[in-house]
Each structure stands twice: as C-alpha cells, then as structure tokens.
Short mmCIF file of C-alpha atoms and ligand atoms in Angstrom, two decimals:
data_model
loop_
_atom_site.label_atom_id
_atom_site.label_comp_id
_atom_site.label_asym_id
_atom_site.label_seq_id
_atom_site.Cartn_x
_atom_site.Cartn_y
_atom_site.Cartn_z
CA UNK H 1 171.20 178.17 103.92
CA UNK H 2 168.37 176.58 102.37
CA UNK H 3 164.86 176.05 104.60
CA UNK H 4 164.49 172.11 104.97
CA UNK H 5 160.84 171.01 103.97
CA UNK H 6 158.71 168.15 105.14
CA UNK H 7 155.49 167.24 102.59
CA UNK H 8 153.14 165.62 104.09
CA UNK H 9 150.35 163.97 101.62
CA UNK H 10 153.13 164.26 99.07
CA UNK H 11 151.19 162.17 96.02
CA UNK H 12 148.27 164.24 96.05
CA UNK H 13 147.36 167.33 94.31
CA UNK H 14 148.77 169.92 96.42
CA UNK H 15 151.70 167.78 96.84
CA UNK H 16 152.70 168.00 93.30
CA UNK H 17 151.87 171.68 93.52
CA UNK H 18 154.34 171.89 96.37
CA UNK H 19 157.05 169.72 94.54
CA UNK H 20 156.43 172.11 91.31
CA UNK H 21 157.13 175.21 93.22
CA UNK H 22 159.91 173.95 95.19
CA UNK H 23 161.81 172.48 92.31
CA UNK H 24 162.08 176.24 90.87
CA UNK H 25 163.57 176.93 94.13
CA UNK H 26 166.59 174.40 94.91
CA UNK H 27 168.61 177.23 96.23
CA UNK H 28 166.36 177.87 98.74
CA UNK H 29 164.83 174.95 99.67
CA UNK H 30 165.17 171.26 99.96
CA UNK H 31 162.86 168.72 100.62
CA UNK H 32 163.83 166.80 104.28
CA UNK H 33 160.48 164.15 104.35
CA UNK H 34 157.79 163.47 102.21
CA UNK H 35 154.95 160.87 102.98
CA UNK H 36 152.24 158.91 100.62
CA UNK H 37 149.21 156.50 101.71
CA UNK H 38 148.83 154.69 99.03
CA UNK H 39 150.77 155.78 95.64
CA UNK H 40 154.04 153.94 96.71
CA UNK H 41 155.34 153.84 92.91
CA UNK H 42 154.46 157.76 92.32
CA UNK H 43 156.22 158.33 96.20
CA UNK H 44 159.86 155.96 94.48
CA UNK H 45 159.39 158.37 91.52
CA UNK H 46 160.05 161.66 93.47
CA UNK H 47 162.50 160.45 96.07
CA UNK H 48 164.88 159.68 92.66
CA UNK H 49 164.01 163.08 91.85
CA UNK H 50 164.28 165.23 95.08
CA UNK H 51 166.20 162.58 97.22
CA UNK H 52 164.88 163.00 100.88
CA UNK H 53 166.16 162.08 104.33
CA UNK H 54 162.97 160.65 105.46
CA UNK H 55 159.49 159.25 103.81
CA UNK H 56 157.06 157.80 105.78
CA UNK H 57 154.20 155.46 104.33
CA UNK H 58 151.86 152.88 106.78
CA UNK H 59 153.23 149.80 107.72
CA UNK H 60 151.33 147.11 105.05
CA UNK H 61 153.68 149.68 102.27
CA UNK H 62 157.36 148.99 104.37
CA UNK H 63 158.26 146.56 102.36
CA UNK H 64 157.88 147.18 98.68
CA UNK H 65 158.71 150.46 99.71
CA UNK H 66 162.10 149.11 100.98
CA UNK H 67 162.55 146.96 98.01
CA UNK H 68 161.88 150.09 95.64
CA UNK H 69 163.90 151.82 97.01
CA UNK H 70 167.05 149.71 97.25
CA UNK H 71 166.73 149.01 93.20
CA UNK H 72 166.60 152.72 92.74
CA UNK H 73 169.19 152.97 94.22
CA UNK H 74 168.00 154.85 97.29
CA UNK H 75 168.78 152.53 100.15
CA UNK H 76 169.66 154.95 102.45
CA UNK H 77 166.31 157.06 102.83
CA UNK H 78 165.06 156.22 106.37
CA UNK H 79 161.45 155.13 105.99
CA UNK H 80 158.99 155.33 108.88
CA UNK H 81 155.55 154.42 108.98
CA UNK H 82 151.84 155.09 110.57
CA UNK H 83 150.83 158.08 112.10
CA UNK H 84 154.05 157.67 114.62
CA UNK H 85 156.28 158.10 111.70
CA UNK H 86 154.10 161.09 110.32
CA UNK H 87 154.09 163.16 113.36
CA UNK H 88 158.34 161.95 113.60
CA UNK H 89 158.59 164.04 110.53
CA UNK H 90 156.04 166.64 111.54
CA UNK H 91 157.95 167.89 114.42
CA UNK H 92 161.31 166.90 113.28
CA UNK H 93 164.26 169.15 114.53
CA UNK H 94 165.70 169.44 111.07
CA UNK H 95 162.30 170.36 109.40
CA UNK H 96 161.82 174.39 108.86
CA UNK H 97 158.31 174.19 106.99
CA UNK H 98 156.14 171.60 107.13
CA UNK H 99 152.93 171.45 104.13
CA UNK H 100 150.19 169.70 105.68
CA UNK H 101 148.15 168.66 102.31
CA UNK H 102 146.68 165.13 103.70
CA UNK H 103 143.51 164.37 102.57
CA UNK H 104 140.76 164.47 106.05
CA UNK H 105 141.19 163.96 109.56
CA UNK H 106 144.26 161.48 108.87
CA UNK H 107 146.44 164.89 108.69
CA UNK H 108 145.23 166.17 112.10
CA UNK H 109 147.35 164.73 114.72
CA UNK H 110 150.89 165.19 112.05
CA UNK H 111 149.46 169.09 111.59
CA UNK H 112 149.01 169.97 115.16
CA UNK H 113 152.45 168.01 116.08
CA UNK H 114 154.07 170.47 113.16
CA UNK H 115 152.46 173.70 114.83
CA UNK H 116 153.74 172.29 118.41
CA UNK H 117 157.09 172.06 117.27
CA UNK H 118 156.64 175.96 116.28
CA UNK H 119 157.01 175.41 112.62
CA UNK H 120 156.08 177.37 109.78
CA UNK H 121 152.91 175.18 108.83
CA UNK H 122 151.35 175.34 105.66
CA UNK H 123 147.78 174.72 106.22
CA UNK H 124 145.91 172.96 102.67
CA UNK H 125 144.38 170.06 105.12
CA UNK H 126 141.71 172.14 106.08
CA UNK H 127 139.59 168.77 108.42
CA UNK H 128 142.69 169.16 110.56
CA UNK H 129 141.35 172.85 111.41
CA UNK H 130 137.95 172.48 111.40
CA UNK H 131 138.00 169.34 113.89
CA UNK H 132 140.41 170.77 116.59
CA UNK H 133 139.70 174.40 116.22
CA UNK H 134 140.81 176.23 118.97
CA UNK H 135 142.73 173.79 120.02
CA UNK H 136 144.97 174.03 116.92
CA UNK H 137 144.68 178.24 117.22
CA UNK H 138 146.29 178.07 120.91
CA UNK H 139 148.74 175.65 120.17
CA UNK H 140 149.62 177.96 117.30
CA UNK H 141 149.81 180.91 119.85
CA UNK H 142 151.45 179.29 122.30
CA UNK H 143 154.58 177.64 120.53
CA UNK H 144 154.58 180.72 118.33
CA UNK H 145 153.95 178.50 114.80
CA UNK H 146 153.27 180.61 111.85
CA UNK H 147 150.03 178.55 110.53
CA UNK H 148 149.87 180.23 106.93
CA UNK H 149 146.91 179.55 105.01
CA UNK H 150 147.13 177.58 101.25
CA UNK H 151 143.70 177.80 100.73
CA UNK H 152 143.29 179.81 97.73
CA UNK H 153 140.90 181.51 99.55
CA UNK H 154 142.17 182.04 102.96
CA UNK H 155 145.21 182.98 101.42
CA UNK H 156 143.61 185.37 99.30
CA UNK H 157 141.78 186.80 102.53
CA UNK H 158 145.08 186.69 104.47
CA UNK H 159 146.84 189.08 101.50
CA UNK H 160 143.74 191.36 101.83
CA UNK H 161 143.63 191.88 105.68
CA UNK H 162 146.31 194.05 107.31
CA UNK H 163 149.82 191.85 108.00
CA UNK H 164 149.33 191.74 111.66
CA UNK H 165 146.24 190.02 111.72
CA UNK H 166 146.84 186.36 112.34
CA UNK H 167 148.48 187.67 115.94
CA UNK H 168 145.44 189.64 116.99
CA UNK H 169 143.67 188.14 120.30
CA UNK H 170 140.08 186.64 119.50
CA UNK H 171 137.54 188.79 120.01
CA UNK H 172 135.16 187.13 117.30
CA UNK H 173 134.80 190.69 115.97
CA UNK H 174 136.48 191.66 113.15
CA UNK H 175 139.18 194.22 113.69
CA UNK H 176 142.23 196.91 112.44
CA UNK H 177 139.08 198.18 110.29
CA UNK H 178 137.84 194.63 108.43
CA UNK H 179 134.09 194.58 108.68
CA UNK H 180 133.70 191.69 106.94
CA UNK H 181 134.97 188.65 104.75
CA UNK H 182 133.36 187.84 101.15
CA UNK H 183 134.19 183.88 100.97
CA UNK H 184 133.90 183.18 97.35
CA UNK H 185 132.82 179.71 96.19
CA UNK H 186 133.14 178.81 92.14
CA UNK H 187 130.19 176.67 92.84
CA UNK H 188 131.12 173.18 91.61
CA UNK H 189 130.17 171.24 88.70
CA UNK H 190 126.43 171.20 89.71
CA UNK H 191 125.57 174.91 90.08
CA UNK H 192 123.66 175.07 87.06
CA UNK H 193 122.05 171.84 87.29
CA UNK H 194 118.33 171.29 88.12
CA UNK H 195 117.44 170.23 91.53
CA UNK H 196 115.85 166.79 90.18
CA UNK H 197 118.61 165.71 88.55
CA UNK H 198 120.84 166.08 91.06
CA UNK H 199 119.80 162.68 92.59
CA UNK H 200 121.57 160.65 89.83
CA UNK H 201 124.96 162.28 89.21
CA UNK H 202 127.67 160.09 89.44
CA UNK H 203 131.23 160.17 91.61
CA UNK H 204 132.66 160.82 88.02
CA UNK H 205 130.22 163.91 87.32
CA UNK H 206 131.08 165.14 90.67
CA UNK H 207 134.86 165.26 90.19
CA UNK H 208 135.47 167.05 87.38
CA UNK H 209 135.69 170.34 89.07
CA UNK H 210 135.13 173.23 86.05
CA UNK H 211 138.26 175.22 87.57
CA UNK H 212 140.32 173.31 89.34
CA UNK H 213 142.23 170.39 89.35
CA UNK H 214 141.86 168.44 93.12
CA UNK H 215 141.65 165.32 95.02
CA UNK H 216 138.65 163.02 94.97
CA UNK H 217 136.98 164.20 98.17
CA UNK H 218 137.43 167.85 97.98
CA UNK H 219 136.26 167.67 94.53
CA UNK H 220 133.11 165.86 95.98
CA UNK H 221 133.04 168.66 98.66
CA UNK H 222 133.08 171.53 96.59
CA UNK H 223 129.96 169.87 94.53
CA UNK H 224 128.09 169.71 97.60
CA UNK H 225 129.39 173.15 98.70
CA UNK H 226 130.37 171.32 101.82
CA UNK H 227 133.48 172.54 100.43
CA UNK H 228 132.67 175.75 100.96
CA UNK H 229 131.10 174.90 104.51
CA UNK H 230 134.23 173.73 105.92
CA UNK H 231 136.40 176.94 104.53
CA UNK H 232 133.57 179.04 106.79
CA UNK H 233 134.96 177.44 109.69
CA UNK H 234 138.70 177.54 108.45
CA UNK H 235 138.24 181.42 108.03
CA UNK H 236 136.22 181.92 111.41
CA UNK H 237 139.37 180.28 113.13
CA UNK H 238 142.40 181.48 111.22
CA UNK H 239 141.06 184.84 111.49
CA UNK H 240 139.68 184.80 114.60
CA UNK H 241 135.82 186.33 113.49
CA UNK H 242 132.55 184.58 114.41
CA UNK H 243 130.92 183.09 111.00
CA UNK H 244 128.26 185.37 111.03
CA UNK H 245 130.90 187.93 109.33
CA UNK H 246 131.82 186.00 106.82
CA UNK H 247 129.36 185.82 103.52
CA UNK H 248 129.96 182.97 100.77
CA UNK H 249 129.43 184.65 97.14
CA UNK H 250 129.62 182.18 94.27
CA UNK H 251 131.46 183.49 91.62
CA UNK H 252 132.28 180.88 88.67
CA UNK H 253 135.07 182.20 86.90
CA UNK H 254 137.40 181.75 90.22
CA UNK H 255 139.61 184.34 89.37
CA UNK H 256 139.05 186.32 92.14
CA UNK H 257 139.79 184.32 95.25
CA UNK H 258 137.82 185.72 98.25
CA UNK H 259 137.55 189.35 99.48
CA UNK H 260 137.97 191.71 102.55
CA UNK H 261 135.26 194.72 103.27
CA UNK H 262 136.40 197.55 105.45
CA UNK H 263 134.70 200.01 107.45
CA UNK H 264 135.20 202.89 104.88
CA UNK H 265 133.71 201.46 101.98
CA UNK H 266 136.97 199.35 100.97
CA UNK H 267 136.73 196.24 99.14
CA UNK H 268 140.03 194.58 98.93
CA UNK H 269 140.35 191.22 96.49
CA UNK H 270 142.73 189.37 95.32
CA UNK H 271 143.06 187.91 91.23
CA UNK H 272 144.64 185.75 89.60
CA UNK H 273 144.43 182.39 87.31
CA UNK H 274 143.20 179.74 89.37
CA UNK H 275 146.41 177.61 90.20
CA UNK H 276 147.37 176.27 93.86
CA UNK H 277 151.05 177.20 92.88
CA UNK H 278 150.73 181.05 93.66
CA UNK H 279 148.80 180.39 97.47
CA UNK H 280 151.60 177.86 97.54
CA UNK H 281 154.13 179.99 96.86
CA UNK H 282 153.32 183.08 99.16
CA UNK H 283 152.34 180.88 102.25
CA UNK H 284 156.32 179.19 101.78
CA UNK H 285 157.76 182.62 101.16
CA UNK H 286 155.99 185.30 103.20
CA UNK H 287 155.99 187.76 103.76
CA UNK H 288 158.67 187.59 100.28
CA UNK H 289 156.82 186.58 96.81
CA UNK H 290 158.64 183.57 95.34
CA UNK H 291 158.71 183.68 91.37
CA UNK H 292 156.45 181.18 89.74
CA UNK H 293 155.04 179.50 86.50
CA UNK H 294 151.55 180.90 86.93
CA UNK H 295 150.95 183.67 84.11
CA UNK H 296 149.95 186.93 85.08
CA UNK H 297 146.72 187.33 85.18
CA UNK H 298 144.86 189.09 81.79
CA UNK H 299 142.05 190.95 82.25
CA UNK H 300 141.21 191.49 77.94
CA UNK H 301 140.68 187.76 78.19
CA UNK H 302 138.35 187.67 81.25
CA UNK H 303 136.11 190.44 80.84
CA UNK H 304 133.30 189.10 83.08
CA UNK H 305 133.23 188.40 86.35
CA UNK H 306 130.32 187.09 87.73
CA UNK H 307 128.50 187.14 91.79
CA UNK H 308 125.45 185.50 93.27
CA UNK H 309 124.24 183.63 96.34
CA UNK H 310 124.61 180.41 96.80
CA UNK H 311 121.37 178.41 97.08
CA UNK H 312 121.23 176.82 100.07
CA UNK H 313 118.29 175.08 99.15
CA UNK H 314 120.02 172.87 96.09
CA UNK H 315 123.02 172.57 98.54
CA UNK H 316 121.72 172.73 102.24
CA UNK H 317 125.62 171.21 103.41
CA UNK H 318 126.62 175.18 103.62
CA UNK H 319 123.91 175.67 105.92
CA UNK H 320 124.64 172.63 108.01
CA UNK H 321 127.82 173.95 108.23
CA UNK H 322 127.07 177.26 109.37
CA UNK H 323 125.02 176.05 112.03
CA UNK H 324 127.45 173.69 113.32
CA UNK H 325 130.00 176.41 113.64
CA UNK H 326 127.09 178.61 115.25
CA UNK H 327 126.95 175.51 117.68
CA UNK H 328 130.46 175.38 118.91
CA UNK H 329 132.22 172.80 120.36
CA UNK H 330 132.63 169.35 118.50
CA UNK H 331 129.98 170.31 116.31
CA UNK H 332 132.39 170.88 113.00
CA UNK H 333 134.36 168.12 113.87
CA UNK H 334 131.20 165.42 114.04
CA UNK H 335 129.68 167.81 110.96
CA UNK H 336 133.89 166.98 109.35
CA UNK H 337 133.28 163.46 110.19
CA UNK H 338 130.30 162.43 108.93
CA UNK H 339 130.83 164.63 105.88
CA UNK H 340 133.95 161.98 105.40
CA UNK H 341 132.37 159.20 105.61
CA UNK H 342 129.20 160.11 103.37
CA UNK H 343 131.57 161.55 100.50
CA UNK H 344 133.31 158.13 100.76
CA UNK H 345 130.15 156.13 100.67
CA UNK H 346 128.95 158.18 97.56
CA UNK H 347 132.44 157.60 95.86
CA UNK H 348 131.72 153.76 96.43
CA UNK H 349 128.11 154.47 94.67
CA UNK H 350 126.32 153.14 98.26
CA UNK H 351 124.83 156.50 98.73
CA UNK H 352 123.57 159.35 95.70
CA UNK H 353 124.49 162.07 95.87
CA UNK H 354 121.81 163.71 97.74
CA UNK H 355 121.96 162.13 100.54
CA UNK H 356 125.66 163.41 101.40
CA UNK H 357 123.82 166.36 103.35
CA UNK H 358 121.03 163.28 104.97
CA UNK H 359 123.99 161.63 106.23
CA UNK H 360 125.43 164.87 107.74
CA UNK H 361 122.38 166.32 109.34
CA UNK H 362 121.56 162.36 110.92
CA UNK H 363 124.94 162.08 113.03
CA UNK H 364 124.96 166.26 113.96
CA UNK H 365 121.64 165.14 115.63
CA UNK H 366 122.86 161.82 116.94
CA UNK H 367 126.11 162.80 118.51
CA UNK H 368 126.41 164.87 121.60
CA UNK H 369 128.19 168.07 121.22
CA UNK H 370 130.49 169.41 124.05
CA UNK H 371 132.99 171.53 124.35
CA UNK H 372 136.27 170.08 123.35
CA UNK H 373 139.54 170.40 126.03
CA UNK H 374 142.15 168.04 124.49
CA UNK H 375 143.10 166.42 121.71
CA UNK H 376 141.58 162.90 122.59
CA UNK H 377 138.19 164.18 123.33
CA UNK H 378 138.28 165.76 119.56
CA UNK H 379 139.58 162.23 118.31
CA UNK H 380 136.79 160.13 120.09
CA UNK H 381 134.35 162.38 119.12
CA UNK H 382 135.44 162.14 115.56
CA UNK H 383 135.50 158.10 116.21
CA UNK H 384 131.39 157.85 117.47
CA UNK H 385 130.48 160.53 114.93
CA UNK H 386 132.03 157.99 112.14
CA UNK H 387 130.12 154.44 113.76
CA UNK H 388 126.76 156.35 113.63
CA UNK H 389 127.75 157.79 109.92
CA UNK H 390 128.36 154.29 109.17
CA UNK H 391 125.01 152.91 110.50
CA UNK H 392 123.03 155.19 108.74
CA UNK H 393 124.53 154.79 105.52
CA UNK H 394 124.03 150.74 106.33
CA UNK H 395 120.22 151.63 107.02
CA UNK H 396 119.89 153.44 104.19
CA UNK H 397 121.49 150.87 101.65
CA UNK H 398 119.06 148.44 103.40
P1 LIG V 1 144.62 164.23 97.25
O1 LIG V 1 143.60 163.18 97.45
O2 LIG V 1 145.07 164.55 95.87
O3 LIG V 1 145.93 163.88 98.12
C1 LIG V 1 145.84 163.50 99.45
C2 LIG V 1 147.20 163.13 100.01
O4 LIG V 1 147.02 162.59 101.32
C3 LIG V 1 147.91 162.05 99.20
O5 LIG V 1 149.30 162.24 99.29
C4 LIG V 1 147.50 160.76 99.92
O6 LIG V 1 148.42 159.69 99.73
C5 LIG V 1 147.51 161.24 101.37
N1 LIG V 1 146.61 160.47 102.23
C6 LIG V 1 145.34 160.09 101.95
N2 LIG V 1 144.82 159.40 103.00
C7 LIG V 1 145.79 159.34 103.94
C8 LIG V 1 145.88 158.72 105.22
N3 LIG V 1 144.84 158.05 105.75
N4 LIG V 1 147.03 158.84 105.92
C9 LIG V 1 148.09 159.53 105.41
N5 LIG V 1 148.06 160.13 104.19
C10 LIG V 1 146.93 160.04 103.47
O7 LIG V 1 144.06 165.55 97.97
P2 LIG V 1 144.40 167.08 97.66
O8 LIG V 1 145.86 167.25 97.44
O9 LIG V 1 143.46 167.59 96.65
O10 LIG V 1 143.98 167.76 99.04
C11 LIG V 1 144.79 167.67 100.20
C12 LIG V 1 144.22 168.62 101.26
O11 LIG V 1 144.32 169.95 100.76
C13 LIG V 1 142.75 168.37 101.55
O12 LIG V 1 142.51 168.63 102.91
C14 LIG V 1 142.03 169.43 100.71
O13 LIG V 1 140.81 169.83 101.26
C15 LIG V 1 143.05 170.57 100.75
N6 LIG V 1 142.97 171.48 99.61
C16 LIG V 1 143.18 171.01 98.34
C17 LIG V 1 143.11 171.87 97.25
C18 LIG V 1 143.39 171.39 95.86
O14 LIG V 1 143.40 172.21 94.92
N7 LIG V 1 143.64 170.12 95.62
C19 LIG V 1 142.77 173.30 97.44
C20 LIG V 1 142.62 173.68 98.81
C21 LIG V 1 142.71 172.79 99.85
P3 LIG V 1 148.29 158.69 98.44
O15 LIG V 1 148.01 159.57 97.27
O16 LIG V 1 149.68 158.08 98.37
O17 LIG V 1 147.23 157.71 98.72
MG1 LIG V 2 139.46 176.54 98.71
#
C-alpha cells in the first residue's frame, strides 16, 4: 500500500522539493491533491506527470485550468477552488500526509484543517505556526496529528532531541536532559554588508539567498533575519520551550543545521549539504530514512565552519521577534502580519529595505494584543494588523 499525499503550495520551492523526493518513491507514495495560486501552466505540467485525483487553484484560475486540462488530456482530475477547496483536500479521507509548503498566512486555515483530520502534516509553512500557536499545538494533541517539522532547522533540532519529545506536555522548560537549542541562521545575503548601504538594496539583491534556493518572501525574510525571528517562535512551539532557551548563532556555510545542548556537556548537531530534499525526506518517512539525491556530506571539502552572533542592531526584526514571542498572545501573529505585508511592499519597491523592521515595530504598537481562544480571533487579528500595515506603508510613501 502506498501512503496517498496531498501538496499543498505545489509550484513553489518546497513543492518541487516534495515532487523530487516523491518521484524516487512511486512505490511508496502517490500524490492524491496538489494545489497552485498562481503558476496554472507549471500546476498542467505536473498533473501530466504525477496524475492526481484532486488540484485545487482559486476561482478566477477554474477555467483555463479546466481547459488545460481537458487538452492534456486530463479531464477527469476534479478541480476545486479557494480556501474551501484547500482545506477539502487538507482533511480529505483518502489523504495520509499532507505538506503544507504555502507561502504566509494563506496556508493557515488548510494546515490546521490537515492536523484536525489527524494527519501526518509536514510543516514548511511556518506563518501558519507562528499565527495560531497553541492553538495549532492542541489541535495537534488532541486529534493525535504527527506535525513533523521541514524546516531544515527544526528538523535538524527534532533529529537531535530524544524521539519522544514532540509528545512531552508543555512545561516551557526544556526537558529528557536538553538545556538548550542553538538556532542557526546562515545570515542572508546582507550579513557582510555595511549598515549604510543597506538602505538601497534592491528586492533582486535581497533574493539571491548565498545557500539556498527559496521563494520570494522567505528569501526577503531571511535577509532581514525576520527569517530567523519567525523559526524562534516555530521552535518555542514545536518543542514546547519558552524562547529564552533558544539562542540564534549565524553560521554561513549552512551545513550544520541547528543544534541541541544537554545538561552534561553534550552538543548534538546535525550536517549535511544544504538541500530541502533530506528535511523533506525524513519528516515523510520517520522515523525510517528514505534514500535520496543529496550527496553525502564531505568534510575535506568544507574544512571551516564558522559561528557568531547575529547583530541585532543591522537586523533589529530578530529582536522584534523575540519580544513578540516574550509578549504572548497575538503578538507573533500581528508581528507575522505586518512582516507580510512590509516584505510585499518592499518587493513592489514602495518601501526600502529598512523600513521592513519600521513597518513591523508600527502595527506591534498599534494593534492590541490578547490572548487568542479560537481560530477567528487569530484571523481578525491578522486582518486589523494588515489595514494598519497598509496605512503606514501609505504614510510613508506619502
Ligand atoms: P514559494 O513562493 O516558492 O511557493 C509558495 C507556494 O504557495 C506556491 O505553490 C504558491 O502558488 C502558493 N501560494 C502562494 N500564495 C498563495 C495563496 N494566497 N493561496 C494559496 N496558495 C498560495 O515559497 P517556498 O516554497 O519557498 O516556501 C513555502 C513555505 O515553506 C513558506 O512558508 C516558507 O517560509 C517555508 N520554507 C521554505 C523553505 C525553502 O527552502 N524554500 C525552507 C523552509 C521553510 P503559485 O506558485 O502557483 O503562485
Ligand atoms: Mg529554515
């Protein structure tokens, strides 16, 4: 029997990382539903490939989608649309392991509907998280969903902890012997740069990450080291430990991915080339290993490895970040949504650069933080935290 799949953010980066790992695996997995956004001609291309039951798109997309399809050949994949028709294929009965690798805050409510219906969730749509929390953590808990981190660093963190750590009860304290989590960050295309030039680089600066190959936004994010901000908050939920144990080290050669200290004097890491294929591969197989294309890692060729701190002071978005978390409540989900909205502002050249962190800082001050209950509370928050993100970059553009 193979385990049916559901891709969600298929087009993307992580998508195609999914689609490369799977398609060395047809004997043990095939691929149910995918979805796209916008890249309806890329989305034709792999249903000829991997034929799925289901693809879902939004609605303005039905109909060239439909009309694609039937020259293709492919007239009877069911297409569904908008975030109904995500969610549909989220929590779908025939669906075994869902990959949630949409871009922001658009993957939230089709990630928490996969970890309701008790899936095994592959978590790369790391907003989804940060905006809902613990609301997200219980659900996991209580429909016993195995939310497996793809984040190359939370999974690196996850194969360095002991294996019965994502079921341990919240304490905020780090247990089984962890004292504390080393969060490694490569840095971003800017760590180098000088302060005063910072001002000018452009969107296309920005996204060319030196290590890895991403989307547009998280490529903006881990310039900013927002990036690096929002996996704080991943890692203080997923492993259940208040931020204040977890320390960001900036290590440019990415090759190791994050760290775990123990109480004896342990330092636990783990290697290897920088490719979203292996944390792809051991969040769909655990707690099995899954042959891939990566190479082994080789140590003659990478002889230094390199740690510092990050400076909070070229990139004050960590520290935002960190605070927010310290805050609680809807704090990282108004921090997640203004962080959106700035990052897309900056890719449409209406804001520089710099004032990604401005924009931030403006709506955590402007929004009122409570504690968040439900699911609609985190969603309206989200919504004001995006109007007053908007304002301010409308103020600042005069
Ligand atoms: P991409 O921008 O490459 O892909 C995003 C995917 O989401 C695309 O399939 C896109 O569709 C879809 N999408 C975009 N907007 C919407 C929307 N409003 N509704 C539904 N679908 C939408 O991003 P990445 O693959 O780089 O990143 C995906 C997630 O994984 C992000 O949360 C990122 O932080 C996380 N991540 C990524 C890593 C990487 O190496 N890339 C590493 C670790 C985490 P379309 O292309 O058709 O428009
Ligand atoms: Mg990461």
């Amino acid at each position: 029997m193979t385990q049916s799949v559901c891709i969600l953010g298929v087009t993307g980066s992580i998508g195609q990382s999914t689609l490369k790992v799977l398609a060395q695996h047809p004997d043990k997995y095939s691929i149910y539903a995918i979805t796209a956004h916008s890249r309806i001609q890329k989305l034709v291309e792999i249903c000829k490939q991997f034929k799925p039951k289901r693809v879902v798109v939004p609605d303005e997309h039905i109909d060239q989608l439909r009309q694609l399809l039937l020259q293709a050949g492919l007239a009877d994949i069911d297409i569904l649309s908008g975030t109904t028709g995500l969610v549909s294929v989220a929590q779908d009965e025939a669906v075994d392991v869902v990959m949630a690798a949409i871009v922001g805050a658009a993957g939230l409510l089709p990630t928490l509907a996969a970890v309701k219906a008790g899936k095994r969730v592959l978590l790369a749509n790391k907003e989804a998280l940060v905006m809902s929390g613990n609301i997200m953590m219980q659900a996991a808990r209580d429909h016993q969903a195995l939310l497996l981190p793809v984040d190359s660093e939370h999974n690196a963190i996850f194969q360095s902890l002991p294996s019965n750590y994502l079921t341990l009860e919240n304490t905020g304290q780090p247990q089984l012997g962890v004292s504390r989590i080393l969060l490694t960050a490569s840095g971003g295309p800017f760590l180098d740069y000088p302060l005063e030039q910072l001002s000018e680089v452009t969107p296309q600066q920005a996204c060319k990450h030196p290590n890895w190959s991403m989307g547009q936004k998280i490529s903006v994010d881990s310039a900013t080291l927002m990036n690096k901000g929002l996996e704080l908050i991943e890692a203080s939920h997923l492993f259940s430990i208040s931020e204040h144990f977890v320390t960001v080290v900036v290590h440019p050669q990415s090759i190791i991915h994050s760290m775990v200290q123990y109480i004896d004097g342990s330092t636990l890491a783990q290697m290897g080339n920088p490719d979203m294929c292996t944390p792809i591969a051991h969040a769909l197989a655990w707690p099995d290993r899954l042959q891939t294309h990566v190479p082994a890692l080789d140590l003659f060729t990478h002889t230094h490895l390199d740690f510092r701190e990050p400076d909070t002071n070229k990139f004050p978005a960590l520290n935002l970040a960190r605070q927010a978390m310290r805050a609680g409540g809807l704090s990282p989900c108004i921090l997640n949504a203004a962080n959106e909205i700035a990052v897309d502002a900056f890719l449409k050249l209406q804001i520089k650069f710099t004032v990604i962190p401005e924009v931030i800082e403006h709506v955590l001050n402007h929004v009122q933080n409570d504690t968040a209950v439900n699911i609609e509370q985190v969603l309206e928050t989200d919504m004001i935290a995006r109007q007053i993100a908007h304002q301010y970059v409308n103020q600042i553009r005069g």
